[in-house]
Coordinates of N, CA, C and O in Angstrom, one line a residue:
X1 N 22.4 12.5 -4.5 CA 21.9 13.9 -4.6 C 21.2 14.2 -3.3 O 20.7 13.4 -2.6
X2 N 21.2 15.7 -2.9 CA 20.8 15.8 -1.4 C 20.4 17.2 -1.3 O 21.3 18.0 -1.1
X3 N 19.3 17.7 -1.3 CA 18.1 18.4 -0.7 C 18.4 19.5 -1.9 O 19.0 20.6 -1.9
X4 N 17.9 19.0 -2.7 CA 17.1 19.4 -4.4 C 16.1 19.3 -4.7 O 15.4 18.3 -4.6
X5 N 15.6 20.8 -5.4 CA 14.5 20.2 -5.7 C 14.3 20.3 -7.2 O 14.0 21.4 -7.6
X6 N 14.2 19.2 -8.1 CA 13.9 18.5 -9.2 C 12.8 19.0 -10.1 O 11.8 18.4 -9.7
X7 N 12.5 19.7 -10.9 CA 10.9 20.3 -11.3 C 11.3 19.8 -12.7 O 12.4 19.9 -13.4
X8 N 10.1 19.3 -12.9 CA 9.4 19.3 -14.3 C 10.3 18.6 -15.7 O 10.4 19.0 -16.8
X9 N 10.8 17.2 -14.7 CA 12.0 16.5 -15.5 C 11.3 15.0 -16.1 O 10.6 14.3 -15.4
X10 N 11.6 14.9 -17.0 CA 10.7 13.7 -18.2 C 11.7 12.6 -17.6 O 12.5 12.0 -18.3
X11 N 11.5 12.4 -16.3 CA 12.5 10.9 -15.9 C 12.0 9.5 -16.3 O 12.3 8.4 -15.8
X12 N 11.0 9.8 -17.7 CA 10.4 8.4 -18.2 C 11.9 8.4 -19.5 O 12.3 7.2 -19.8
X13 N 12.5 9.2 -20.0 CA 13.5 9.1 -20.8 C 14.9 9.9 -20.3 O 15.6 10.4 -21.3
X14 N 15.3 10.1 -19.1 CA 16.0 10.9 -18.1 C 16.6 9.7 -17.6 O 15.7 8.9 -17.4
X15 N 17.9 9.1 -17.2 CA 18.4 8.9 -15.9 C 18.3 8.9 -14.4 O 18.7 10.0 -13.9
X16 N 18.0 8.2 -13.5 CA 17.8 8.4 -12.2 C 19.4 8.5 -11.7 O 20.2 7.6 -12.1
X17 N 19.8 9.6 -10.8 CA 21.0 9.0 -9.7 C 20.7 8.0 -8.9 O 19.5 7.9 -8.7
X18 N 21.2 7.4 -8.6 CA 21.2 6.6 -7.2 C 20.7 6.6 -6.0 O 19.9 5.9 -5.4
X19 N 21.4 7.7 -5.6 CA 20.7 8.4 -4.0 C 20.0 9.3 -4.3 O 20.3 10.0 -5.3
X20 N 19.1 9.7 -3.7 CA 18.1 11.0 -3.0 C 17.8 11.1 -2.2 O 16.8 10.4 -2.0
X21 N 18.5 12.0 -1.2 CA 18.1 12.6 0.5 C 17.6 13.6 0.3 O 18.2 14.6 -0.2
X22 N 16.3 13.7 0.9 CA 15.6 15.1 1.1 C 15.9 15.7 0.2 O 16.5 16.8 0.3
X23 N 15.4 15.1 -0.8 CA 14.8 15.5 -2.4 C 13.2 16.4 -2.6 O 12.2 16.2 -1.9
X24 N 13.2 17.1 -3.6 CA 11.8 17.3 -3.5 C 11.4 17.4 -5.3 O 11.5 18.3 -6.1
X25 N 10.9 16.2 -5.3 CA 10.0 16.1 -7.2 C 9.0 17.2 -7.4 O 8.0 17.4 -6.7
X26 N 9.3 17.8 -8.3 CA 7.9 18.8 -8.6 C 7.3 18.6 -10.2 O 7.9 19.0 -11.1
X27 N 6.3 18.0 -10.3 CA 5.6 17.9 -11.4 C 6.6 17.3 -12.5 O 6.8 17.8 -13.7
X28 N 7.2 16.3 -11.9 CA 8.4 15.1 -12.4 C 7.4 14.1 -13.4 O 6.2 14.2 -13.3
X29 N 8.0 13.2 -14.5 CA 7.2 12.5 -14.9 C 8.2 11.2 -14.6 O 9.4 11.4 -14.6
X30 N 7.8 9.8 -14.2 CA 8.4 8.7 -14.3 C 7.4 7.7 -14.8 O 7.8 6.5 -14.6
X31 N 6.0 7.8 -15.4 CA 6.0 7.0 -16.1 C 5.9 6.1 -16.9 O 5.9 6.5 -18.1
X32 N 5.7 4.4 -16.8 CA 6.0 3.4 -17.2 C 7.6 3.1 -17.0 O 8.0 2.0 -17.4
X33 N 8.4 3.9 -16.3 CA 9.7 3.9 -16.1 C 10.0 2.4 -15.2 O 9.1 2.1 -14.4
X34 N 11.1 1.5 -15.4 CA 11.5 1.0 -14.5 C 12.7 1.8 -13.9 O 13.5 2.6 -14.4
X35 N 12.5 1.3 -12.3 CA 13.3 2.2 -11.5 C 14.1 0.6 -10.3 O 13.9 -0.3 -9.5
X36 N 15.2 1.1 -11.1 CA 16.4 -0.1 -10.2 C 17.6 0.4 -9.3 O 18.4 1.2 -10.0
X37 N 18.0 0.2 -8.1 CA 18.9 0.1 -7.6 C 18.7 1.5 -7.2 O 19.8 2.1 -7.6
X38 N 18.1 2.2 -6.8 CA 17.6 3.8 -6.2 C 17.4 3.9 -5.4 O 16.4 3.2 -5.2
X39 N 17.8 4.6 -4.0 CA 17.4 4.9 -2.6 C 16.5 6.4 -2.9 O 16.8 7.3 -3.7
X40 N 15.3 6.6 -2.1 CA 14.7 7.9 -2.0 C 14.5 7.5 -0.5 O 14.2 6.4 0.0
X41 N 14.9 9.0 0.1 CA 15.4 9.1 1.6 C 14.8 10.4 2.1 O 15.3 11.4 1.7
X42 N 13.8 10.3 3.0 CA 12.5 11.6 3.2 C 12.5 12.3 1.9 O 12.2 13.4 1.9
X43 N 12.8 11.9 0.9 CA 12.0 12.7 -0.5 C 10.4 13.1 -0.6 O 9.4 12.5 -0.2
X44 N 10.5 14.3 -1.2 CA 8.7 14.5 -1.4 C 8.5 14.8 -3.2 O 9.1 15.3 -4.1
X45 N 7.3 13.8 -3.0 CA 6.9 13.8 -4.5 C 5.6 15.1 -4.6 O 4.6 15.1 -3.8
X46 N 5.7 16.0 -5.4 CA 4.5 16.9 -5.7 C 4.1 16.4 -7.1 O 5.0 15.9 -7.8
X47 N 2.7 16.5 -7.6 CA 2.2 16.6 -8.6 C 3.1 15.6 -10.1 O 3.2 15.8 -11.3
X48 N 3.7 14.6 -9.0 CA 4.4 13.9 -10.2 C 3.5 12.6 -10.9 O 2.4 12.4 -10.4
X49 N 3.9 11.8 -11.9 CA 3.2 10.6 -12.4 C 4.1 9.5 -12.5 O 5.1 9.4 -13.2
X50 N 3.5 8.8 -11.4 CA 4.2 7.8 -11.3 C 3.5 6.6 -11.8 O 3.7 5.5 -11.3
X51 N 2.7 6.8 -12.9 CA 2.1 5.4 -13.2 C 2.5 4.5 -13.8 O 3.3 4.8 -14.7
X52 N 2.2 3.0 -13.6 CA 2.7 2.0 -14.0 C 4.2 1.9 -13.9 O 4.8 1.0 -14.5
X53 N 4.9 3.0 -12.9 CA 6.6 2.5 -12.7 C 6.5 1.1 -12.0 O 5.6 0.6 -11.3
X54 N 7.7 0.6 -12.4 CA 8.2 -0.9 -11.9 C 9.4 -1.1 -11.1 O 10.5 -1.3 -11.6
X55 N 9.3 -1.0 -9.7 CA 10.5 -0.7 -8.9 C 11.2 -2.0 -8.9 O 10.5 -3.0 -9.0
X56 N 12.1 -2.2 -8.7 CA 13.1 -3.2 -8.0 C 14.7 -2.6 -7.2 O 15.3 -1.6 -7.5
X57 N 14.8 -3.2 -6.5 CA 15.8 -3.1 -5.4 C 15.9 -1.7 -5.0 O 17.0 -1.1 -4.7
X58 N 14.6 -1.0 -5.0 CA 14.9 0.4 -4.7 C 14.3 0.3 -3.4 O 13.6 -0.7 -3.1
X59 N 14.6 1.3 -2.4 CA 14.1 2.1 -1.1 C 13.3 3.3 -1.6 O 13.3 4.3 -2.5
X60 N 12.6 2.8 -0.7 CA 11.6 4.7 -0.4 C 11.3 4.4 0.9 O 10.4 3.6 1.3
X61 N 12.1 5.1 1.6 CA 12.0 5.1 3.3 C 11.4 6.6 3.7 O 12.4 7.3 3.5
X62 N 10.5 7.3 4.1 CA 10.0 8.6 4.6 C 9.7 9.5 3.4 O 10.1 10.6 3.1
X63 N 9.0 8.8 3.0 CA 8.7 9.4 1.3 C 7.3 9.9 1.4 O 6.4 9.1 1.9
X64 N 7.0 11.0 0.9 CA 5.3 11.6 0.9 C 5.3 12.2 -0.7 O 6.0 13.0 -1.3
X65 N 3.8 11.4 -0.9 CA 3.3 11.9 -2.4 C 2.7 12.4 -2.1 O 2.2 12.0 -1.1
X66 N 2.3 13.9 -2.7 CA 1.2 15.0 -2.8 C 0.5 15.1 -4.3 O 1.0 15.8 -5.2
X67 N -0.5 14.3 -4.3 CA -1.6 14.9 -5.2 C -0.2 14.2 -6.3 O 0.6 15.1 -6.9
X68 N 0.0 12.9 -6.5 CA 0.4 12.3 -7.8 C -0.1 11.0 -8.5 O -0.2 9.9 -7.9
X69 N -0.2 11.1 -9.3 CA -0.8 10.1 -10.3 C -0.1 8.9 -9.9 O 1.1 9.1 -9.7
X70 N -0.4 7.3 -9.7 CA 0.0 6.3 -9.2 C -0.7 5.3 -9.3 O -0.6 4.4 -8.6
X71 N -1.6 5.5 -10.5 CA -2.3 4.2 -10.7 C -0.9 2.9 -11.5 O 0.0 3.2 -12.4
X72 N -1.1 1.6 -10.9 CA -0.4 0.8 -11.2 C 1.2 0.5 -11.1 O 2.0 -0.1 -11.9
X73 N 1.4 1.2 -10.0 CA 2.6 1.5 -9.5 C 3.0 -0.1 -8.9 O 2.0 -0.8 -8.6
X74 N 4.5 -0.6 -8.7 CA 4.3 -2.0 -8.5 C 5.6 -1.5 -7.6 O 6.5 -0.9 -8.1
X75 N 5.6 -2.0 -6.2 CA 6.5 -1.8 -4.9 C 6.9 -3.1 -4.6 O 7.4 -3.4 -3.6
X76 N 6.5 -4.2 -5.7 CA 6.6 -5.7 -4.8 C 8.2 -5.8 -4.5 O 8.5 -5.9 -3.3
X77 N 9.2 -5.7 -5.7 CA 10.1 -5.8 -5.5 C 11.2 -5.2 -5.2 O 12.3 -5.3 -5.7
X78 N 10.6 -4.0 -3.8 CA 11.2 -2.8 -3.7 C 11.1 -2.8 -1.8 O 10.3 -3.3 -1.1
X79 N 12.3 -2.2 -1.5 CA 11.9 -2.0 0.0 C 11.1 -1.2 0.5 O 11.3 -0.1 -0.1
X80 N 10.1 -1.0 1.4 CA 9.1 -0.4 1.2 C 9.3 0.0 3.0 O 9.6 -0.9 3.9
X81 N 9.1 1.6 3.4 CA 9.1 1.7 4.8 C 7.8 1.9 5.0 O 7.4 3.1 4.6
X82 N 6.5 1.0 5.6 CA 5.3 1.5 5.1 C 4.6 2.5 6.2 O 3.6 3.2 6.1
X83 N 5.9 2.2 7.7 CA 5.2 2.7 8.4 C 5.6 4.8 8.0 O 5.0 5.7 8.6
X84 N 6.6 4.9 7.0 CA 6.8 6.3 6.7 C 6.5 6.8 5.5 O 6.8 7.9 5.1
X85 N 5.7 5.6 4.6 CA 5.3 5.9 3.2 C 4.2 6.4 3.2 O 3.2 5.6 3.3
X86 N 4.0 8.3 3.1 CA 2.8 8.5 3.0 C 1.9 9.6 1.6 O 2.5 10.5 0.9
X87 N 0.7 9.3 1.4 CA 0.4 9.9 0.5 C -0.7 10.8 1.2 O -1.4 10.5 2.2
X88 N -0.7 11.9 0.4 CA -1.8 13.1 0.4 C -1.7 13.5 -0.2 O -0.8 13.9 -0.9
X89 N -3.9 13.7 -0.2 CA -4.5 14.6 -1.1 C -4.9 15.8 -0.8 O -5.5 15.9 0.3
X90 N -4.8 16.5 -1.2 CA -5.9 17.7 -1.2 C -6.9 17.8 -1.7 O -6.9 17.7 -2.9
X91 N -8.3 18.2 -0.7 CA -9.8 18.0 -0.9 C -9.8 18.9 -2.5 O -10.8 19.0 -3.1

């Protein structure tokens, strides 16, 4: 999928595609989701919950979260670009 933007989809009981290039999550839910075999590619996450997801063999290469939930999120077994993985908040 490539330069969509995604709003307000229950991806804790939803399907992930595969690919996402310059994607944009808007108030997405993923979770407790496990997330397998998924590339996210300059995707931007807005106001999504990503807690407690469990990645494996996924990419997130130039990925920015804005203001999302992410307690207990687990990247061990995931490719991680850290020098383009960025998060922000707003004061």
């Amino acid at each position: 999928m490539e330069d969509k933007t995604i709003e307000k989809v229950d991806f804790s009981i939803e399907e992930l595609e595969t690919n996402y290039y310059e994607c944009t999550f808007d108030k997405c839910n993923f979770s407790d989701k496990p997330i397998g075999r998924v590339i996210f590619e300059k995707c931007t996450f807005k106001e999504c919950n990503l807690s407690l997801v469990k990645t494996s063999n996924t990419s997130w290469l130039d990925v920015l979260f804005t203001d999302c939930k992410m307690t207990g999120i687990n990247f061990s077994l995931s490719t991680v670009s850290y020098t383009h993985l960025r998060a922000h908040e707003t004061p």
